[in-house]
Amino acid sequence: MTMTTASDPVQVILPCLNEAAALPAVLARLPAGYHALVVDNGSTDGSATVARDHGAAVVSCGQRGYGAACHAGLEAATAPLVAVMDADGTLDAAELPRLTAPVLADDADLVIGAREPTDASAWPWRLRWANRRLAGQLRRRTGVPLVDLGPMRVARRDALLTLGLRDRRSGYPAETVINAAAAGWRIEQVPVGYAPRIGRSKVSGTPLGALRAVIDMSGAIRR
């Protein structure tokens, strides 16, 4: 794999659907050398304009779906090291250096943030249930001792593109782990804080949404 150094820029891919309220605070927390790439997945609240006004690069993704937005960002990125994180305020971009460090040191190929709630309301029961089920399925499938399939992760861009990721919905993170494990990648987890989101979730804000996400991810694991 192509080596990266601490002086190389990192692009932070932020899949975005109607996150205008959260973006200013999210972007303000980016460390020096970490550059935002907001992937607008059909927002109607001016998210793209807010992102540009706060210094982020913006690309559009017409195909709806979390995986579609993530992959569009991956293809548009130019930095050797990329991070992916949600744009809803639940994750703190200031913690990204702790995830990039093992990759930069060549101690890991993929680092995933393991969420630790900062507030009881940050992780409702339906999301904890979904996470436990999916993490267990992934452990059995890959042998990787994951405790959380969290939405913050770091890897080298060119290496990610070799994984042949096909899922364009909520199964994208699970497929990333499965294909990376099959390719012999070293996968680690680092604890990260998880705060209540700003606004209402489009995927997991309802029991039905959580169920759909589990179905997508379970399908990716079975495949």
mmCIF file of C-alpha atoms in Angstrom:
data_model
loop_
_atom_site.group_PDB
_atom_site.id
_atom_site.type_symbol
_atom_site.label_atom_id
_atom_site.label_comp_id
_atom_site.label_asym_id
_atom_site.label_seq_id
_atom_site.Cartn_x
_atom_site.Cartn_y
_atom_site.Cartn_z
ATOM 1 C CA MET A 1 0.000 0.000 0.000
ATOM 2 C CA THR A 2 1.063 3.596 -0.621
ATOM 3 C CA MET A 3 2.507 5.077 2.517
ATOM 4 C CA THR A 4 1.286 8.367 3.907
ATOM 5 C CA THR A 5 2.970 10.715 6.328
ATOM 6 C CA ALA A 6 1.747 13.003 9.077
ATOM 7 C CA SER A 7 2.363 16.003 6.796
ATOM 8 C CA ASP A 8 0.018 14.719 4.089
ATOM 9 C CA PRO A 9 -3.444 16.304 4.003
ATOM 10 C CA VAL A 10 -6.418 14.202 5.046
ATOM 11 C CA GLN A 11 -9.764 14.563 3.325
ATOM 12 C CA VAL A 12 -12.807 14.075 5.508
ATOM 13 C CA ILE A 13 -15.776 12.745 3.559
ATOM 14 C CA LEU A 14 -19.054 13.960 5.052
ATOM 15 C CA PRO A 15 -22.159 12.329 3.524
ATOM 16 C CA CYS A 16 -24.845 14.957 3.852
ATOM 17 C CA LEU A 17 -28.622 15.061 3.539
ATOM 18 C CA ASN A 18 -30.207 18.175 5.050
ATOM 19 C CA GLU A 19 -27.571 18.919 7.686
ATOM 20 C CA ALA A 20 -27.434 22.718 7.331
ATOM 21 C CA ALA A 21 -27.984 23.199 11.073
ATOM 22 C CA ALA A 22 -25.128 20.894 12.094
ATOM 23 C CA LEU A 23 -22.494 21.663 9.469
ATOM 24 C CA PRO A 24 -21.043 24.898 10.911
ATOM 25 C CA ALA A 25 -20.153 23.257 14.225
ATOM 26 C CA VAL A 26 -18.965 20.040 12.562
ATOM 27 C CA LEU A 27 -16.661 21.875 10.154
ATOM 28 C CA ALA A 28 -15.315 24.171 12.867
ATOM 29 C CA ARG A 29 -13.935 21.132 14.743
ATOM 30 C CA LEU A 30 -11.720 19.912 11.878
ATOM 31 C CA PRO A 31 -8.045 19.836 12.917
ATOM 32 C CA ALA A 32 -5.372 21.584 10.860
ATOM 33 C CA GLY A 33 -4.535 19.550 7.757
ATOM 34 C CA TYR A 34 -7.968 17.892 7.630
ATOM 35 C CA HIS A 35 -10.043 19.144 4.704
ATOM 36 C CA ALA A 36 -13.796 18.639 4.452
ATOM 37 C CA LEU A 37 -15.388 17.097 1.376
ATOM 38 C CA VAL A 38 -19.144 17.365 1.824
ATOM 39 C CA VAL A 39 -21.158 15.027 -0.391
ATOM 40 C CA ASP A 40 -24.593 16.535 -0.903
ATOM 41 C CA ASN A 41 -27.045 13.668 -1.322
ATOM 42 C CA GLY A 42 -30.052 15.713 -2.433
ATOM 43 C CA SER A 43 -30.380 18.252 0.385
ATOM 44 C CA THR A 44 -33.232 20.751 0.223
ATOM 45 C CA ASP A 45 -32.189 22.931 3.179
ATOM 46 C CA GLY A 46 -29.191 24.694 1.642
ATOM 47 C CA SER A 47 -26.608 22.323 3.122
ATOM 48 C CA ALA A 48 -24.299 22.701 0.111
ATOM 49 C CA THR A 49 -24.268 26.490 0.410
ATOM 50 C CA VAL A 50 -23.629 26.326 4.159
ATOM 51 C CA ALA A 51 -20.755 23.901 3.588
ATOM 52 C CA ARG A 52 -19.123 26.129 0.969
ATOM 53 C CA ASP A 53 -19.599 29.216 3.125
ATOM 54 C CA HIS A 54 -17.660 27.439 5.876
ATOM 55 C CA GLY A 55 -14.757 26.465 3.654
ATOM 56 C CA ALA A 56 -15.675 22.916 2.619
ATOM 57 C CA ALA A 57 -15.394 21.457 -0.851
ATOM 58 C CA VAL A 58 -18.743 20.131 -2.041
ATOM 59 C CA VAL A 59 -19.662 17.433 -4.551
ATOM 60 C CA SER A 60 -23.148 16.275 -5.476
ATOM 61 C CA CYS A 61 -24.361 12.691 -5.466
ATOM 62 C CA GLY A 62 -27.637 12.195 -7.315
ATOM 63 C CA GLN A 63 -28.049 8.569 -6.280
ATOM 64 C CA ARG A 64 -29.709 8.478 -2.882
ATOM 65 C CA GLY A 65 -28.193 6.324 -0.161
ATOM 66 C CA TYR A 66 -25.493 6.485 2.489
ATOM 67 C CA GLY A 67 -23.206 4.160 0.564
ATOM 68 C CA ALA A 68 -23.723 6.107 -2.646
ATOM 69 C CA ALA A 69 -22.694 9.331 -0.919
ATOM 70 C CA CYS A 70 -19.673 7.723 0.768
ATOM 71 C CA HIS A 71 -18.446 6.211 -2.471
ATOM 72 C CA ALA A 72 -18.976 9.410 -4.446
ATOM 73 C CA GLY A 73 -16.815 11.163 -1.879
ATOM 74 C CA LEU A 74 -14.175 8.459 -2.080
ATOM 75 C CA GLU A 75 -14.009 8.761 -5.854
ATOM 76 C CA ALA A 76 -13.865 12.564 -5.697
ATOM 77 C CA ALA A 77 -11.177 12.670 -3.000
ATOM 78 C CA THR A 78 -7.587 13.357 -3.978
ATOM 79 C CA ALA A 79 -5.751 13.015 -0.651
ATOM 80 C CA PRO A 80 -3.888 9.763 0.056
ATOM 81 C CA LEU A 81 -5.635 9.332 3.405
ATOM 82 C CA VAL A 82 -9.379 9.700 3.830
ATOM 83 C CA ALA A 83 -11.727 9.743 6.778
ATOM 84 C CA VAL A 84 -15.481 9.273 6.722
ATOM 85 C CA MET A 85 -17.769 10.660 9.384
ATOM 86 C CA ASP A 86 -21.374 11.735 9.758
ATOM 87 C CA ALA A 87 -22.270 15.408 9.281
ATOM 88 C CA ASP A 88 -24.999 15.494 11.942
ATOM 89 C CA GLY A 89 -22.961 16.633 14.946
ATOM 90 C CA THR A 90 -22.832 13.249 16.680
ATOM 91 C CA LEU A 91 -19.102 12.861 16.087
ATOM 92 C CA ASP A 92 -16.268 15.237 16.921
ATOM 93 C CA ALA A 93 -13.823 15.805 14.062
ATOM 94 C CA ALA A 94 -11.214 16.843 16.617
ATOM 95 C CA GLU A 95 -10.871 13.136 17.464
ATOM 96 C CA LEU A 96 -9.863 12.158 13.943
ATOM 97 C CA PRO A 97 -6.089 12.311 14.568
ATOM 98 C CA ARG A 98 -6.446 9.404 17.012
ATOM 99 C CA LEU A 99 -7.887 7.321 14.161
ATOM 100 C CA THR A 100 -5.385 8.414 11.540
ATOM 101 C CA ALA A 101 -2.380 7.801 13.812
ATOM 102 C CA PRO A 102 -2.375 3.957 13.543
ATOM 103 C CA VAL A 103 -2.663 4.168 9.743
ATOM 104 C CA LEU A 104 0.126 6.742 9.502
ATOM 105 C CA ALA A 105 2.299 4.549 11.725
ATOM 106 C CA ASP A 106 1.528 1.541 9.493
ATOM 107 C CA ASP A 107 0.056 -0.296 12.452
ATOM 108 C CA ALA A 108 -3.394 -0.586 10.864
ATOM 109 C CA ASP A 109 -5.026 -0.383 7.466
ATOM 110 C CA LEU A 110 -8.543 0.501 8.607
ATOM 111 C CA VAL A 111 -9.448 2.217 11.870
ATOM 112 C CA ILE A 112 -13.061 2.493 13.011
ATOM 113 C CA GLY A 113 -14.363 4.691 15.798
ATOM 114 C CA ALA A 114 -16.135 2.751 18.553
ATOM 115 C CA ARG A 115 -18.865 5.044 19.869
ATOM 116 C CA GLU A 116 -19.090 5.902 23.557
ATOM 117 C CA PRO A 117 -22.189 8.048 24.269
ATOM 118 C CA THR A 118 -21.567 11.404 25.887
ATOM 119 C CA ASP A 119 -25.251 11.629 26.823
ATOM 120 C CA ALA A 120 -27.926 9.007 27.461
ATOM 121 C CA SER A 121 -30.062 10.435 24.655
ATOM 122 C CA ALA A 122 -27.282 10.039 22.088
ATOM 123 C CA TRP A 123 -27.862 6.316 21.558
ATOM 124 C CA PRO A 124 -31.537 5.247 21.817
ATOM 125 C CA TRP A 125 -32.420 1.625 22.522
ATOM 126 C CA ARG A 126 -33.240 0.852 18.885
ATOM 127 C CA LEU A 127 -29.753 1.903 17.797
ATOM 128 C CA ARG A 128 -28.003 -0.019 20.595
ATOM 129 C CA TRP A 129 -30.015 -3.106 19.648
ATOM 130 C CA ALA A 130 -29.130 -2.733 15.972
ATOM 131 C CA ASN A 131 -25.463 -2.177 16.751
ATOM 132 C CA ARG A 132 -25.151 -5.238 19.007
ATOM 133 C CA ARG A 133 -26.776 -7.443 16.410
ATOM 134 C CA LEU A 134 -24.659 -6.195 13.529
ATOM 135 C CA ALA A 135 -21.371 -6.224 15.442
ATOM 136 C CA GLY A 136 -22.031 -9.835 16.440
ATOM 137 C CA GLN A 137 -22.770 -10.820 12.858
ATOM 138 C CA LEU A 138 -19.579 -9.156 11.664
ATOM 139 C CA ARG A 139 -17.464 -10.836 14.338
ATOM 140 C CA ARG A 140 -18.779 -14.234 13.270
ATOM 141 C CA ARG A 141 -18.303 -13.474 9.592
ATOM 142 C CA THR A 142 -14.835 -11.912 9.691
ATOM 143 C CA GLY A 143 -13.210 -12.867 12.989
ATOM 144 C CA VAL A 144 -12.513 -9.163 13.618
ATOM 145 C CA PRO A 145 -13.386 -8.360 17.270
ATOM 146 C CA LEU A 146 -15.537 -5.316 16.522
ATOM 147 C CA VAL A 147 -17.748 -3.894 19.240
ATOM 148 C CA ASP A 148 -19.312 -1.205 17.049
ATOM 149 C CA LEU A 149 -19.788 -0.624 13.345
ATOM 150 C CA GLY A 150 -19.348 3.094 13.892
ATOM 151 C CA PRO A 151 -19.729 5.794 11.229
ATOM 152 C CA MET A 152 -16.227 7.247 11.703
ATOM 153 C CA ARG A 153 -13.437 5.426 9.896
ATOM 154 C CA VAL A 154 -10.024 6.083 8.331
ATOM 155 C CA ALA A 155 -8.064 4.307 5.609
ATOM 156 C CA ARG A 156 -5.920 4.984 2.575
ATOM 157 C CA ARG A 157 -8.011 6.124 -0.385
ATOM 158 C CA ASP A 158 -6.333 4.012 -3.084
ATOM 159 C CA ALA A 159 -6.592 0.891 -0.940
ATOM 160 C CA LEU A 160 -10.302 1.470 -0.315
ATOM 161 C CA LEU A 161 -10.910 1.742 -4.038
ATOM 162 C CA THR A 162 -9.421 -1.728 -4.543
ATOM 163 C CA LEU A 163 -12.050 -3.310 -2.272
ATOM 164 C CA GLY A 164 -14.710 -3.258 -4.990
ATOM 165 C CA LEU A 165 -17.461 -1.923 -2.722
ATOM 166 C CA ARG A 166 -20.889 -2.257 -4.331
ATOM 167 C CA ASP A 167 -23.466 -1.495 -1.643
ATOM 168 C CA ARG A 168 -24.928 1.975 -2.016
ATOM 169 C CA ARG A 169 -27.243 1.966 0.992
ATOM 170 C CA SER A 170 -26.740 1.421 4.705
ATOM 171 C CA GLY A 171 -24.768 -1.790 4.149
ATOM 172 C CA TYR A 172 -21.712 0.116 2.920
ATOM 173 C CA PRO A 173 -19.829 0.177 6.261
ATOM 174 C CA ALA A 174 -20.392 -3.556 6.806
ATOM 175 C CA GLU A 175 -19.226 -4.352 3.283
ATOM 176 C CA THR A 176 -16.129 -2.235 3.883
ATOM 177 C CA VAL A 177 -15.185 -4.331 6.926
ATOM 178 C CA ILE A 178 -15.989 -7.647 5.230
ATOM 179 C CA ASN A 179 -13.982 -6.901 2.092
ATOM 180 C CA ALA A 180 -11.112 -5.420 4.075
ATOM 181 C CA ALA A 181 -10.936 -8.489 6.325
ATOM 182 C CA ALA A 182 -11.023 -10.779 3.283
ATOM 183 C CA ALA A 183 -8.113 -8.812 1.833
ATOM 184 C CA GLY A 184 -6.094 -9.345 5.009
ATOM 185 C CA TRP A 185 -6.296 -5.790 6.276
ATOM 186 C CA ARG A 186 -5.354 -4.963 9.852
ATOM 187 C CA ILE A 187 -8.521 -3.498 11.378
ATOM 188 C CA GLU A 188 -8.557 -1.626 14.680
ATOM 189 C CA GLN A 189 -11.089 0.262 16.778
ATOM 190 C CA VAL A 190 -10.521 3.463 18.729
ATOM 191 C CA PRO A 191 -13.050 4.829 21.246
ATOM 192 C CA VAL A 192 -14.732 8.083 20.176
ATOM 193 C CA GLY A 193 -17.379 10.221 21.797
ATOM 194 C CA TYR A 194 -20.919 10.080 20.473
ATOM 195 C CA ALA A 195 -23.225 13.037 21.133
ATOM 196 C CA PRO A 196 -26.922 13.640 20.420
ATOM 197 C CA ARG A 197 -27.384 14.538 16.784
ATOM 198 C CA ILE A 198 -28.507 17.959 15.619
ATOM 199 C CA GLY A 199 -31.874 17.474 13.927
ATOM 200 C CA ARG A 200 -33.739 14.269 13.127
ATOM 201 C CA SER A 201 -32.054 11.235 11.594
ATOM 202 C CA LYS A 202 -33.203 10.231 8.114
ATOM 203 C CA VAL A 203 -32.209 6.613 8.667
ATOM 204 C CA SER A 204 -32.288 5.714 12.345
ATOM 205 C CA GLY A 205 -34.603 8.354 13.778
ATOM 206 C CA THR A 206 -37.529 5.923 13.878
ATOM 207 C CA PRO A 207 -37.862 2.213 14.688
ATOM 208 C CA LEU A 208 -38.698 1.567 11.016
ATOM 209 C CA GLY A 209 -35.624 3.442 9.899
ATOM 210 C CA ALA A 210 -33.438 1.469 12.298
ATOM 211 C CA LEU A 211 -34.966 -1.770 11.030
ATOM 212 C CA ARG A 212 -34.253 -0.835 7.427
ATOM 213 C CA ALA A 213 -30.639 -0.068 8.295
ATOM 214 C CA VAL A 214 -30.281 -3.451 10.001
ATOM 215 C CA ILE A 215 -31.786 -5.191 6.971
ATOM 216 C CA ASP A 216 -29.352 -3.399 4.641
ATOM 217 C CA MET A 217 -26.327 -4.190 6.782
ATOM 218 C CA SER A 218 -27.394 -7.765 7.482
ATOM 219 C CA GLY A 219 -27.826 -8.270 3.756
ATOM 220 C CA ALA A 220 -24.315 -6.957 3.132
ATOM 221 C CA ILE A 221 -22.911 -9.327 5.781
ATOM 222 C CA ARG A 222 -24.701 -12.342 4.295
ATOM 223 C CA ARG A 223 -23.460 -11.528 0.816
#
